[in-house]
Amino acid sequence: MTDKKSLTERDICTKYITPAITGAGWDNATQIREEVYFTAGRIYVKGRLTARGKASKADYILYYKPNIPIAIIEAKDNNHTVGQGMQQALDYAAKLDIPCVFSSNGDGFLFHDKTATGGKVETEFGLNSFPSPDQLWEIYKRYKGISETEVEKVASQDYFVDSTNRAPRYYQQVAINRTVEAIAKGQNRLLLVMATGTGKTYTAFQIIYRLWKSGTKKRILFLADRNALIDQTARGDFRHFGNAMKIIRHRDADPSYQIYLALYQGLTSNDPDKDVYKEFSRDFFDLVIVDECHRGSANEDSKWREVLEYFSGATHIGMTATPKETKTTSNIEYFNDPIYTYSLKQGIDDGFLAPYKVIKVSLDIDLEGWRPPKGFLDKNGNEVEDRIYNRSDFDKNIIVDERRTLVARKISDYLKAHDRYAKTIAFCIDIEHAEGMRQCLVNENQDLFAANSKYIMRITGDDNIGKMELDTFKRPGERIPSIATTSKLLTTGVDIPDCRIIVLDSNIQSMTEFKQIIGRGTRICEDPVKEYFTIIDFRNVTDLFADPAFDGDPVMIKQLGEDDEMNESNPSEETVHNEIIDEETGEVIEFPYPEIPEGGEIVNEPSGKIQVNGVDVKILNERVQYIGADGKLITEALKDYTRKNILKQFSSLDDFLLKWEKSDKKQIILEELEQQGILLTALSDEVGKELDPFDLVCHVAFGKPPLTRKERANNVKKRNYFTKYGEQAKKVLESLLDKYADEGITNIESLGILKLNPLNTLGSPIEILNFFGGKENYLKALKELETELYKSASA
């Protein structure tokens, strides 16, 4: 009989835990999933290199129905106690919103019931007593406050599944289930906060589908503020609604559909008698979803709110990556506290969103200001007002040609050093600035622009030619256009998965706008591969990363007077009461405009910018920063950062040497370091490319003088270590030493090395193993070789 203590964790699962679950009535095909990777593993960036951290894996997740998880089990081998995995299982259960948590070592189960009150929260029982699906479903209902039959019917409604078998990610699953359950229980104002790139539209689709199929909501209105968003949604996940769906255009209020998509501009008019939404009865829609609800719907006097107030009897869901919370404007006040928040930091930690590095470029006139010499004339021959112009003035009030040229040159130099076809968005002050930056970039990239005049495009709300290229620019893998200059049009809701560079040359003060802009780069792209993006910051805007509001939970901060009305005498910097929006693009014109009592035309741009040249502009400082494991930018040097993180893993040099010596494969230790964000390959570029990872750690973290790989290999040869082996085995070990000197320790640890030159000239892999008396003896000789390589490390 097999000793249970000798079995692996997987053996324990197969022989004991799975039979215990299926024996309690669980369907192995639809209700039990083993080894479920529910995160992708954080991406770490150093230099141009990336590495994936360890993904989170649940040993078992049990589902009442597909995508409705109700229990999680953490398994351990039989050398552990029955409850050894409980803490890890509880951590996973909190993320997955699961109430029933189990740990097992194959002898029995420890059960943690999150709904337990008064009695024991954790109980232990044998393998033959595992609960049935119905028993755990009752606990789930209690956990979620589901008590009525009708509510249970909606909460258990199937998800949409097509031939691709696409399943929601864990956080989408939580968002969908919580929203559907809350609506089934009668909640009518809900807010979902999900970082850009995490699939808000897919989440909205599954919410609508489940509510629609259950009969809870029969007619649904999905609102957005740009045609690109509506078309993108209709062609994407919503296409599965087929003939039940209609996009409201050209005032066509046909009441014969069930799922409607619309621009709020398309439903409203400056003439209240021509508002299209009034063509529908007030009770026509029973669900309204507002995409990107941080836009106009947050303001009480906006057109969005007119539509929402008209359909006030419907359930309203606001969806955004950045709820607007200012002293005068609040999404939370209208939609209530978020029912679920999935932040940028969470997305990066889980490996579903791309991390970033920041290049901060400081210009002398930005930091020190520029004061024109006495009698200095602008390009029109007018004397420039004598005052100090600073960063907030440049390109808004005054154009300094040399500054724009230097910014364009720096962007171009970066592209030339990395990839000139890397998809880049340059965010500018306004449309004029976007056009001026386009011209400067053209002058810095004349060769590629001559080859294709669409290499650089201005994509702004007023330019139809640029807007026509937007679909191409969004398409992954398309090389042309490569660079887009813009002001507001690309800040929100436009998916550009392979966007690799975000240029900030705008005085961004709104946290909402900042997070939306950063979101243009956070999507991970598989084809072409893009795992991180770079922010080039010319305006010190990325200091907002240090603001707790950047990635904290949204909190309502709106200040109300006694009469509970907004006071325009205390406007927020983010509030534009005289909001002007391009009806085609939804682009909000940046500046508030006063009423014109005697009539006249409102223009899209304020006039009167001063334009000057002949100003000496220099780069004072340039600093590269990376996002750390805590979600904050690392400001210290790469060596200091590495030292600090290595010391978190190893308490002393002796601790490191002991673990290195005991490790069967050094690759395991190196992978563990990578999973903590320590990329030794990037460090070797800075410290020394010929150093072994072992020496990098000892030198950087513990101050030991390093040896190159070649020096270590030569030391072994000098010790005449090979004499105890036969002639053929000696040649193999000498070849392995040469391979180590050229390529490093991890390559010689693989048996695949025996198939490569020069090892393959000594014989086949089987013949080489036989030189040592078989595989076991070969691996023993390899272990001894590694011991010799690192023999004097502690001396």
XYZ file of N, CA and C in Angstrom, residues 38-44 51-56 95 169-171 342 344-355 522-526 530-531:
111
model
N -6.329 32.253 -12.020
C -7.287 33.349 -12.167
C -6.618 34.719 -12.293
N -5.306 34.806 -12.159
C -4.566 35.999 -12.569
C -3.519 35.566 -13.583
N -2.919 36.553 -14.249
C -1.949 36.236 -15.302
C -0.505 36.329 -14.818
N -0.270 36.922 -13.647
C 1.094 37.130 -13.174
C 1.593 38.501 -13.571
N 1.952 39.306 -12.596
C 2.375 40.675 -12.826
C 3.566 40.737 -13.790
N 3.552 41.753 -14.649
C 4.670 41.998 -15.562
C 5.616 42.995 -14.896
N 6.903 42.612 -14.812
C 7.926 43.512 -14.282
C 8.762 44.053 -15.439
N 9.446 40.526 -17.385
C 9.314 39.165 -16.854
C 7.965 39.059 -16.163
N 7.339 37.905 -16.277
C 6.054 37.641 -15.619
C 6.285 37.087 -14.223
N 5.581 37.650 -13.254
C 5.585 37.085 -11.918
C 4.697 35.858 -11.862
N 4.566 35.285 -10.686
C 3.789 34.060 -10.500
C 2.297 34.370 -10.533
N 1.558 33.617 -11.329
C 0.104 33.780 -11.394
C -0.557 33.113 -10.194
N -1.696 33.660 -9.776
C -2.452 33.065 -8.665
C -3.233 31.857 -9.175
N -10.704 37.743 -3.007
C -10.626 38.291 -4.360
C -11.783 37.812 -5.227
N -13.035 37.083 -16.929
C -11.975 37.045 -15.927
C -12.615 37.146 -14.542
N -11.844 36.812 -13.517
C -12.438 36.710 -12.181
C -13.078 38.018 -11.740
N -12.438 39.170 -12.018
C -12.988 40.443 -11.545
C -14.228 40.835 -12.352
N -12.390 47.829 -9.533
C -11.182 47.118 -9.960
C -10.227 48.165 -10.507
N -6.507 50.310 -11.438
C -5.325 50.140 -12.276
C -4.257 49.336 -11.540
N -4.035 49.636 -10.269
C -3.029 48.917 -9.495
C -3.366 47.436 -9.414
N -4.655 47.111 -9.165
C -5.054 45.702 -9.126
C -4.810 45.031 -10.472
N -5.169 45.736 -11.556
C -4.990 45.172 -12.894
C -3.535 44.895 -13.211
N -2.646 45.813 -12.798
C -1.214 45.607 -13.021
C -0.700 44.482 -12.128
N -1.124 44.454 -10.863
C -0.702 43.388 -9.948
C -1.104 42.013 -10.475
N -2.299 41.928 -11.050
C -2.803 40.650 -11.553
C -2.212 40.271 -12.903
N -1.562 41.221 -13.577
C -0.965 40.936 -14.877
C -1.916 41.087 -16.041
N -3.094 41.699 -15.804
C -4.047 41.922 -16.892
C -3.844 43.285 -17.560
N -3.118 44.181 -16.903
C -2.842 45.494 -17.472
C -1.340 45.706 -17.556
N -0.947 46.512 -18.531
C 0.472 46.756 -18.771
C 1.023 47.765 -17.775
N 2.164 47.460 -17.152
C 2.830 48.461 -16.319
C 3.511 49.511 -17.198
N -2.608 51.175 -21.143
C -2.589 50.064 -20.173
C -3.010 48.719 -20.745
N -3.525 48.695 -21.956
C -3.925 47.396 -22.506
C -2.700 46.580 -22.896
N -2.766 45.283 -22.630
C -1.732 44.348 -23.071
C -2.127 43.836 -24.448
N -1.168 43.742 -25.334
C -1.446 43.291 -26.704
C -0.626 42.024 -26.969
N -1.277 41.019 -27.544
C -0.596 39.756 -27.814
C -0.009 39.712 -29.211
N 2.960 43.448 -26.806
C 3.209 44.682 -26.057
C 2.843 44.403 -24.608
N 3.853 44.475 -23.721
C 3.635 44.122 -22.321
C 3.825 45.300 -21.377
